[in-house]
Amino acid sequence: MLNRLALVTETFPPEVNGVAMTLNRLAQQLCQQGIDLQLVHPRPRATHDWGLKGEWESVYVYGFPIPGYPEAQIGMPSRGKLIRLWSQQRPDVVHVATEGLLGRSAVQAATQLRIPLVTSFHTNFHEYTRHYHVAWMKSLVIRYLRGIHGKALVNLVPDPDLIGELHRLGFRGGEYFGRGVDTELFHPNHRSAELRASWGAGHETTVFLHVSRVAAEKNMPLVLDAYRKYQQEQDPDAKFVVVGDGPERASLQKHYPEVIFTGMKFDSELAAHYASADLFCFASETETFGNVITEAMASGCAVLTYDYAAGRQHIKSDQNGVTLPLGHSEAFQQAMLELGQNRSRCRRLGAAGRVTAEGIPWGKVVRDYLLVVNRVADR
């Protein structure tokens, strides 16, 4: 039976990304369930206050910024520290959530101490290689990731289809670990005429939205080119808002001066941006899940995305959103142009998406997680 869990991660709030948000929700819910939680992660460098209220024990390690992504860190190898720590107070299970140097050393420490080990697969790093012009490294990255996850009794994966893909790549022990969405924070009631006016948008103006890290793997030029065509040929008053920051922001901002780049937004301010837009366009092809999709759905914003990960799990195309086959870029752009012209269809899809989001609360996700981890603890 699980009483004490050590969760090891190289990303956690105040860092802003999907993995950090997921682990924050998991940590808070575990504490509410009475689990004695030890959180091992690099000392935070970011300054945003997420208002964390968890009753966990934080163990900090040294970290250094990821090259080209200074907002996030890689934890330093800490095998000796973790062996001493877990020898003094042994957790029932170690959950390693990231595969950096800290994650690798945590796997080594747990293996040496014979503590039951769980890992989770959050990021398709092997697919990122083609976006950063190092495709030759893909097989090396897969081998490295396989070495980490191969030590675990269970590897938690956020998408059932991805479990099969990882199995074909030689990963074993994959089990589904879904994602929830905060339907109180992300809500259509946060729609703001004042915010829309700040974008130059009136009540009948079509507003397109994209929320993510502004990086090469997010495939943002696809949607921005479609918006440019829509604005030039169909509706010069339409707006496109990009929420987020990252290494591609300066370049994209220069190339698409007609697009509104807001930078990072948090909490209720982020919720207002989702709810105040009409169509959320997300063409990334490298997601393991895509939390932004369910956040947009919960906010009542119509969603256009590819048919995989969160899009496949939660969207029935043309019922509560629109999905297209992965990689069909021309069809994606055409669908974006058609949806932009049909505000009533967007409203219908957004309302249905909200209903879907209400059925995926974090509480149920964490209860399923505990079933798996309790099974590992008993083994």
GROMACS .gro file of C-alpha atoms in nm:
model
  379
    1MET     CA    1   0.000   0.000   0.000
    2LEU     CA    2   0.135   0.342  -0.096
    3ASN     CA    3   0.199   0.579   0.192
    4ARG     CA    4   0.513   0.766   0.087
    5LEU     CA    5   0.596   0.862  -0.274
    6ALA     CA    6   0.908   1.032  -0.409
    7LEU     CA    7   0.831   1.228  -0.728
    8VAL     CA    8   1.140   1.332  -0.925
    9THR     CA    9   1.113   1.596  -1.196
   10GLU     CA   10   1.329   1.850  -1.372
   11THR     CA   11   1.035   2.081  -1.438
   12PHE     CA   12   0.782   2.214  -1.190
   13PRO     CA   13   0.611   2.547  -1.128
   14PRO     CA   14   0.695   2.830  -1.140
   15GLU     CA   15   0.821   2.697  -1.475
   16VAL     CA   16   0.542   2.715  -1.733
   17ASN     CA   17   0.485   2.413  -1.957
   18GLY     CA   18   0.245   2.123  -1.987
   19VAL     CA   19   0.460   1.880  -1.787
   20ALA     CA   20   0.504   2.126  -1.498
   21MET     CA   21   0.131   2.195  -1.490
   22THR     CA   22   0.045   1.824  -1.496
   23LEU     CA   23   0.284   1.739  -1.214
   24ASN     CA   24   0.161   2.033  -1.006
   25ARG     CA   25  -0.197   1.905  -1.036
   26LEU     CA   26  -0.083   1.553  -0.952
   27ALA     CA   27   0.114   1.669  -0.647
   28GLN     CA   28  -0.173   1.875  -0.509
   29GLN     CA   29  -0.422   1.593  -0.554
   30LEU     CA   30  -0.189   1.336  -0.394
   31CYS     CA   31  -0.149   1.554  -0.086
   32GLN     CA   32  -0.527   1.590  -0.063
   33GLN     CA   33  -0.548   1.209  -0.074
   34GLY     CA   34  -0.318   1.189   0.232
   35ILE     CA   35  -0.007   1.067   0.048
   36ASP     CA   36   0.326   1.163   0.212
   37LEU     CA   37   0.486   1.324  -0.093
   38GLN     CA   38   0.852   1.409  -0.141
   39LEU     CA   39   0.917   1.629  -0.446
   40VAL     CA   40   1.273   1.625  -0.585
   41HIS     CA   41   1.350   1.896  -0.840
   42PRO     CA   42   1.596   2.176  -0.927
   43ARG     CA   43   1.573   2.493  -0.723
   44PRO     CA   44   1.335   2.727  -0.911
   45ARG     CA   45   1.482   3.005  -1.124
   46ALA     CA   46   1.155   3.155  -1.251
   47THR     CA   47   0.980   3.416  -1.041
   48HIS     CA   48   0.608   3.379  -1.115
   49ASP     CA   49   0.405   3.287  -0.808
   50TRP     CA   50   0.159   3.010  -0.896
   51GLY     CA   51   0.015   3.023  -0.544
   52LEU     CA   52   0.124   2.665  -0.470
   53LYS     CA   53  -0.049   2.523  -0.164
   54GLY     CA   54   0.073   2.164  -0.159
   55GLU     CA   55   0.182   2.006   0.167
   56TRP     CA   56   0.472   1.820   0.015
   57GLU     CA   57   0.839   1.803   0.117
   58SER     CA   58   1.062   1.974  -0.140
   59VAL     CA   59   1.416   1.846  -0.192
   60TYR     CA   60   1.616   2.081  -0.413
   61VAL     CA   61   1.909   1.987  -0.633
   62TYR     CA   62   2.133   2.204  -0.849
   63GLY     CA   63   2.027   2.266  -1.206
   64PHE     CA   64   2.136   2.456  -1.515
   65PRO     CA   65   1.932   2.615  -1.799
   66ILE     CA   66   1.859   2.404  -2.105
   67PRO     CA   67   2.053   2.546  -2.403
   68GLY     CA   68   1.808   2.733  -2.625
   69TYR     CA   69   1.535   2.703  -2.361
   70PRO     CA   70   1.660   2.904  -2.060
   71GLU     CA   71   1.317   2.906  -1.894
   72ALA     CA   72   1.363   2.536  -1.805
   73GLN     CA   73   1.640   2.344  -1.633
   74ILE     CA   74   1.825   2.015  -1.635
   75GLY     CA   75   1.886   1.883  -1.287
   76MET     CA   76   2.242   1.790  -1.200
   77PRO     CA   77   2.323   1.420  -1.141
   78SER     CA   78   2.235   1.347  -0.778
   79ARG     CA   79   2.267   0.972  -0.737
   80GLY     CA   80   2.470   0.988  -0.413
   81LYS     CA   81   2.240   1.244  -0.256
   82LEU     CA   82   1.931   1.041  -0.342
   83ILE     CA   83   2.080   0.716  -0.212
   84ARG     CA   84   2.155   0.886   0.121
   85LEU     CA   85   1.813   1.049   0.130
   86TRP     CA   86   1.615   0.736   0.051
   87SER     CA   87   1.830   0.516   0.276
   88GLN     CA   88   1.734   0.737   0.572
   89GLN     CA   89   1.363   0.747   0.485
   90ARG     CA   90   1.263   0.497   0.223
   91PRO     CA   91   0.972   0.581  -0.009
   92ASP     CA   92   0.729   0.305  -0.105
   93VAL     CA   93   0.760   0.406  -0.472
   94VAL     CA   94   0.985   0.640  -0.671
   95HIS     CA   95   0.819   0.810  -0.969
   96VAL     CA   96   1.067   0.959  -1.216
   97ALA     CA   97   0.877   1.201  -1.439
   98THR     CA   98   1.156   1.342  -1.658
   99GLU     CA   99   1.453   1.185  -1.834
  100GLY     CA  100   1.729   1.442  -1.780
  101LEU     CA  101   2.044   1.392  -1.575
  102LEU     CA  102   1.850   1.416  -1.248
  103GLY     CA  103   1.592   1.165  -1.370
  104ARG     CA  104   1.862   0.924  -1.483
  105SER     CA  105   2.040   0.939  -1.148
  106ALA     CA  106   1.709   0.888  -0.965
  107VAL     CA  107   1.649   0.572  -1.169
  108GLN     CA  108   1.997   0.452  -1.074
  109ALA     CA  109   1.944   0.527  -0.704
  110ALA     CA  110   1.604   0.359  -0.688
  111THR     CA  111   1.739   0.055  -0.873
  112GLN     CA  112   2.037   0.024  -0.637
  113LEU     CA  113   1.810   0.049  -0.331
  114ARG     CA  114   1.554  -0.187  -0.486
  115ILE     CA  115   1.272   0.063  -0.446
  116PRO     CA  116   0.979   0.001  -0.683
  117LEU     CA  117   1.011   0.243  -0.974
  118VAL     CA  118   0.755   0.415  -1.195
  119THR     CA  119   0.844   0.644  -1.485
  120SER     CA  120   0.625   0.861  -1.705
  121PHE     CA  121   0.669   0.959  -2.068
  122HIS     CA  122   0.569   1.322  -2.120
  123THR     CA  123   0.773   1.448  -2.415
  124ASN     CA  124   0.856   1.310  -2.761
  125PHE     CA  125   1.219   1.419  -2.747
  126HIS     CA  126   1.312   1.175  -3.024
  127GLU     CA  127   1.068   1.356  -3.257
  128TYR     CA  128   1.212   1.696  -3.164
  129THR     CA  129   1.539   1.605  -3.335
  130ARG     CA  130   1.404   1.682  -3.682
  131HIS     CA  131   1.283   2.027  -3.574
  132TYR     CA  132   1.626   2.119  -3.437
  133HIS     CA  133   1.822   1.989  -3.737
  134VAL     CA  134   1.979   1.695  -3.552
  135ALA     CA  135   1.772   1.412  -3.700
  136TRP     CA  136   2.085   1.196  -3.699
  137MET     CA  137   2.054   1.183  -3.318
  138LYS     CA  138   1.707   1.027  -3.315
  139SER     CA  139   1.824   0.669  -3.262
  140LEU     CA  140   2.062   0.782  -2.985
  141VAL     CA  141   1.781   0.968  -2.808
  142ILE     CA  142   1.552   0.665  -2.833
  143ARG     CA  143   1.825   0.443  -2.688
  144TYR     CA  144   1.881   0.685  -2.400
  145LEU     CA  145   1.509   0.712  -2.320
  146ARG     CA  146   1.462   0.336  -2.347
  147GLY     CA  147   1.744   0.284  -2.097
  148ILE     CA  148   1.566   0.500  -1.840
  149HIS     CA  149   1.213   0.368  -1.885
  150GLY     CA  150   1.334   0.009  -1.914
  151LYS     CA  151   1.422   0.006  -1.543
  152ALA     CA  152   1.064   0.081  -1.434
  153LEU     CA  153   0.789  -0.163  -1.344
  154VAL     CA  154   0.542   0.073  -1.512
  155ASN     CA  155   0.588   0.353  -1.766
  156LEU     CA  156   0.289   0.591  -1.753
  157VAL     CA  157   0.193   0.727  -2.096
  158PRO     CA  158  -0.075   0.996  -2.161
  159ASP     CA  159  -0.205   0.856  -2.490
  160PRO     CA  160  -0.313   0.496  -2.563
  161ASP     CA  161  -0.187   0.518  -2.922
  162LEU     CA  162   0.153   0.631  -2.798
  163ILE     CA  163   0.182   0.317  -2.585
  164GLY     CA  164   0.177   0.111  -2.905
  165GLU     CA  165   0.427   0.339  -3.077
  166LEU     CA  166   0.666   0.317  -2.782
  167HIS     CA  167   0.627  -0.060  -2.775
  168ARG     CA  168   0.738  -0.075  -3.139
  169LEU     CA  169   1.044   0.130  -3.039
  170GLY     CA  170   1.135  -0.124  -2.771
  171PHE     CA  171   0.976   0.036  -2.464
  172ARG     CA  172   0.799  -0.198  -2.221
  173GLY     CA  173   0.557  -0.162  -1.932
  174GLY     CA  174   0.345   0.115  -2.084
  175GLU     CA  175   0.018   0.196  -1.907
  176TYR     CA  176  -0.227   0.478  -1.970
  177PHE     CA  177  -0.215   0.782  -1.740
  178GLY     CA  178  -0.463   1.041  -1.863
  179ARG     CA  179  -0.492   1.414  -1.806
  180GLY     CA  180  -0.765   1.620  -1.648
  181VAL     CA  181  -0.858   1.986  -1.684
  182ASP     CA  182  -0.949   2.253  -1.430
  183THR     CA  183  -1.302   2.342  -1.538
  184GLU     CA  184  -1.339   2.606  -1.269
  185LEU     CA  185  -1.035   2.804  -1.383
  186PHE     CA  186  -1.095   2.751  -1.756
  187HIS     CA  187  -1.454   2.857  -1.810
  188PRO     CA  188  -1.656   3.044  -2.077
  189ASN     CA  189  -1.759   3.299  -1.813
  190HIS     CA  190  -1.411   3.450  -1.839
  191ARG     CA  191  -1.487   3.588  -2.187
  192SER     CA  192  -1.399   3.959  -2.179
  193ALA     CA  193  -1.519   4.228  -2.419
  194GLU     CA  194  -1.255   4.457  -2.270
  195LEU     CA  195  -0.976   4.211  -2.350
  196ARG     CA  196  -1.108   4.162  -2.703
  197ALA     CA  197  -1.117   4.540  -2.747
  198SER     CA  198  -0.749   4.557  -2.648
  199TRP     CA  199  -0.682   4.328  -2.946
  200GLY     CA  200  -0.886   4.557  -3.171
  201ALA     CA  201  -1.167   4.302  -3.186
  202GLY     CA  202  -1.536   4.387  -3.163
  203HIS     CA  203  -1.823   4.155  -3.077
  204GLU     CA  204  -1.843   4.011  -3.431
  205THR     CA  205  -1.470   3.996  -3.501
  206THR     CA  206  -1.324   3.649  -3.551
  207VAL     CA  207  -1.032   3.592  -3.313
  208PHE     CA  208  -0.795   3.298  -3.373
  209LEU     CA  209  -0.581   3.177  -3.081
  210HIS     CA  210  -0.268   2.972  -3.023
  211VAL     CA  211  -0.128   2.891  -2.676
  212SER     CA  212   0.204   2.711  -2.629
  213ARG     CA  213   0.576   2.749  -2.603
  214VAL     CA  214   0.680   2.946  -2.913
  215ALA     CA  215   0.919   2.690  -3.055
  216ALA     CA  216   0.998   2.508  -3.378
  217GLU     CA  217   0.828   2.181  -3.278
  218LYS     CA  218   0.489   2.356  -3.240
  219ASN     CA  219   0.453   2.403  -3.621
  220MET     CA  220   0.322   2.757  -3.579
  221PRO     CA  221   0.396   2.892  -3.931
  222LEU     CA  222   0.127   2.658  -4.065
  223VAL     CA  223  -0.152   2.834  -3.874
  224LEU     CA  224  -0.002   3.182  -3.908
  225ASP     CA  225   0.022   3.148  -4.288
  226ALA     CA  226  -0.342   3.037  -4.300
  227TYR     CA  227  -0.443   3.336  -4.089
  228ARG     CA  228  -0.254   3.572  -4.318
  229LYS     CA  229  -0.439   3.430  -4.617
  230TYR     CA  230  -0.773   3.455  -4.436
  231GLN     CA  231  -0.709   3.815  -4.336
  232GLN     CA  232  -0.594   3.919  -4.682
  233GLU     CA  233  -0.863   3.740  -4.883
  234GLN     CA  234  -1.168   3.713  -4.657
  235ASP     CA  235  -1.168   3.930  -4.346
  236PRO     CA  236  -0.911   4.206  -4.292
  237ASP     CA  237  -1.050   4.270  -3.941
  238ALA     CA  238  -0.981   3.919  -3.809
  239LYS     CA  239  -0.723   3.886  -3.532
  240PHE     CA  240  -0.474   3.619  -3.433
  241VAL     CA  241  -0.343   3.606  -3.075
  242VAL     CA  242  -0.039   3.400  -2.970
  243VAL     CA  243   0.000   3.338  -2.595
  244GLY     CA  244   0.340   3.209  -2.487
  245ASP     CA  245   0.710   3.270  -2.522
  246GLY     CA  246   1.012   3.082  -2.650
  247PRO     CA  247   1.309   3.081  -2.886
  248GLU     CA  248   1.105   3.139  -3.205
  249ARG     CA  249   0.908   3.439  -3.079
  250ALA     CA  250   1.135   3.716  -3.209
  251SER     CA  251   1.160   3.558  -3.554
  252LEU     CA  252   0.786   3.493  -3.584
  253GLN     CA  253   0.699   3.837  -3.452
  254LYS     CA  254   0.918   3.993  -3.719
  255HIS     CA  255   0.776   3.774  -3.998
  256TYR     CA  256   0.411   3.812  -3.890
  257PRO     CA  257   0.376   4.172  -3.766
  258GLU     CA  258  -0.002   4.151  -3.801
  259VAL     CA  259  -0.019   3.884  -3.525
  260ILE     CA  260  -0.062   3.978  -3.158
  261PHE     CA  261   0.206   3.817  -2.939
  262THR     CA  262   0.116   3.853  -2.571
  263GLY     CA  263   0.398   3.663  -2.401
  264MET     CA  264   0.326   3.436  -2.106
  265LYS     CA  265  -0.011   3.457  -1.932
  266PHE     CA  266  -0.107   3.285  -1.608
  267ASP     CA  267  -0.408   3.170  -1.409
  268SER     CA  268  -0.723   3.383  -1.456
  269GLU     CA  269  -0.552   3.602  -1.716
  270LEU     CA  270  -0.471   3.296  -1.927
  271ALA     CA  271  -0.827   3.170  -1.879
  272ALA     CA  272  -0.962   3.502  -2.011
  273HIS     CA  273  -0.749   3.473  -2.325
  274TYR     CA  274  -0.888   3.127  -2.401
  275ALA     CA  275  -1.248   3.228  -2.336
  276SER     CA  276  -1.223   3.555  -2.532
  277ALA     CA  277  -1.113   3.387  -2.856
  278ASP     CA  278  -1.336   3.211  -3.109
  279LEU     CA  279  -1.114   2.942  -3.263
  280PHE     CA  280  -0.814   2.768  -3.107
  281CYS     CA  281  -0.576   2.643  -3.380
  282PHE     CA  282  -0.313   2.389  -3.275
  283ALA     CA  283  -0.109   2.219  -3.548
  284SER     CA  284   0.175   2.068  -3.343
  285GLU     CA  285   0.269   1.716  -3.456
  286THR     CA  286   0.489   1.618  -3.159
  287GLU     CA  287   0.255   1.619  -2.857
  288THR     CA  288   0.223   1.331  -2.614
  289PHE     CA  289  -0.106   1.485  -2.501
  290GLY     CA  290  -0.155   1.861  -2.542
  291ASN     CA  291  -0.310   2.013  -2.227
  292VAL     CA  292  -0.388   2.333  -2.419
  293ILE     CA  293  -0.653   2.148  -2.619
  294THR     CA  294  -0.862   2.053  -2.317
  295GLU     CA  295  -0.805   2.396  -2.162
  296ALA     CA  296  -0.948   2.559  -2.475
  297MET     CA  297  -1.241   2.316  -2.474
  298ALA     CA  298  -1.316   2.391  -2.109
  299SER     CA  299  -1.311   2.763  -2.196
  300GLY     CA  300  -1.579   2.722  -2.462
  301CYS     CA  301  -1.341   2.802  -2.746
  302ALA     CA  302  -1.381   2.592  -3.062
  303VAL     CA  303  -1.076   2.371  -3.128
  304LEU     CA  304  -0.909   2.277  -3.455
  305THR     CA  305  -0.627   2.026  -3.420
  306TYR     CA  306  -0.486   1.700  -3.554
  307ASP     CA  307  -0.644   1.363  -3.483
  308TYR     CA  308  -0.400   1.225  -3.229
  309ALA     CA  309  -0.316   1.260  -2.858
  310ALA     CA  310  -0.572   1.484  -2.680
  311GLY     CA  311  -0.746   1.555  -3.010
  312ARG     CA  312  -0.820   1.187  -3.070
  313GLN     CA  313  -0.903   1.112  -2.707
  314HIS     CA  314  -1.154   1.390  -2.651
  315ILE     CA  315  -1.276   1.533  -2.984
  316LYS     CA  316  -1.535   1.382  -3.215
  317SER     CA  317  -1.482   1.583  -3.528
  318ASP     CA  318  -1.754   1.835  -3.607
  319GLN     CA  319  -1.936   1.749  -3.285
  320ASN     CA  320  -1.722   1.912  -3.014
  321GLY     CA  321  -1.430   2.035  -3.223
  322VAL     CA  322  -1.263   1.959  -3.555
  323THR     CA  323  -0.975   1.717  -3.611
  324LEU     CA  324  -0.784   1.628  -3.926
  325PRO     CA  325  -0.543   1.344  -4.011
  326LEU     CA  326  -0.197   1.406  -3.871
  327GLY     CA  327   0.027   1.587  -4.118
  328HIS     CA  328  -0.247   1.698  -4.360
  329SER     CA  329  -0.132   2.059  -4.356
  330GLU     CA  330  -0.331   2.185  -4.656
  331ALA     CA  331  -0.654   2.037  -4.518
  332PHE     CA  332  -0.576   2.193  -4.181
  333GLN     CA  333  -0.536   2.537  -4.335
  334GLN     CA  334  -0.854   2.497  -4.541
  335ALA     CA  335  -1.052   2.396  -4.232
  336MET     CA  336  -0.917   2.699  -4.051
  337LEU     CA  337  -1.037   2.929  -4.330
  338GLU     CA  338  -1.382   2.768  -4.333
  339LEU     CA  339  -1.427   2.779  -3.956
  340GLY     CA  340  -1.315   3.141  -3.945
  341GLN     CA  341  -1.606   3.232  -4.170
  342ASN     CA  342  -1.863   3.046  -3.961
  343ARG     CA  343  -1.890   3.199  -3.614
  344SER     CA  344  -2.212   3.015  -3.532
  345ARG     CA  345  -2.043   2.681  -3.602
  346CYS     CA  346  -1.753   2.782  -3.376
  347ARG     CA  347  -1.997   2.869  -3.097
  348ARG     CA  348  -2.170   2.533  -3.134
  349LEU     CA  349  -1.841   2.341  -3.125
  350GLY     CA  350  -1.715   2.546  -2.832
  351ALA     CA  351  -2.028   2.479  -2.625
  352ALA     CA  352  -2.006   2.104  -2.694
  353GLY     CA  353  -1.634   2.107  -2.610
  354ARG     CA  354  -1.714   2.259  -2.272
  355VAL     CA  355  -1.951   1.972  -2.195
  356THR     CA  356  -1.679   1.722  -2.285
  357ALA     CA  357  -1.423   1.896  -2.063
  358GLU     CA  358  -1.657   1.879  -1.766
  359GLY     CA  359  -1.628   1.499  -1.786
  360ILE     CA  360  -1.248   1.485  -1.737
  361PRO     CA  361  -1.176   1.625  -1.388
  362TRP     CA  362  -0.834   1.585  -1.230
  363GLY     CA  363  -0.979   1.395  -0.934
  364LYS     CA  364  -1.068   1.091  -1.144
  365VAL     CA  365  -0.730   1.098  -1.320
  366VAL     CA  366  -0.543   1.090  -0.990
  367ARG     CA  367  -0.761   0.809  -0.852
  368ASP     CA  368  -0.666   0.600  -1.156
  369TYR     CA  369  -0.300   0.694  -1.100
  370LEU     CA  370  -0.317   0.571  -0.740
  371LEU     CA  371  -0.459   0.237  -0.851
  372VAL     CA  372  -0.150   0.180  -1.065
  373VAL     CA  373   0.104   0.308  -0.813
  374ASN     CA  374  -0.053   0.111  -0.527
  375ARG     CA  375  -0.017  -0.201  -0.740
  376VAL     CA  376   0.350  -0.119  -0.793
  377ALA     CA  377   0.402  -0.058  -0.421
  378ASP     CA  378   0.249  -0.397  -0.336
  379ARG     CA  379   0.487  -0.567  -0.580
   0.00000   0.00000   0.00000
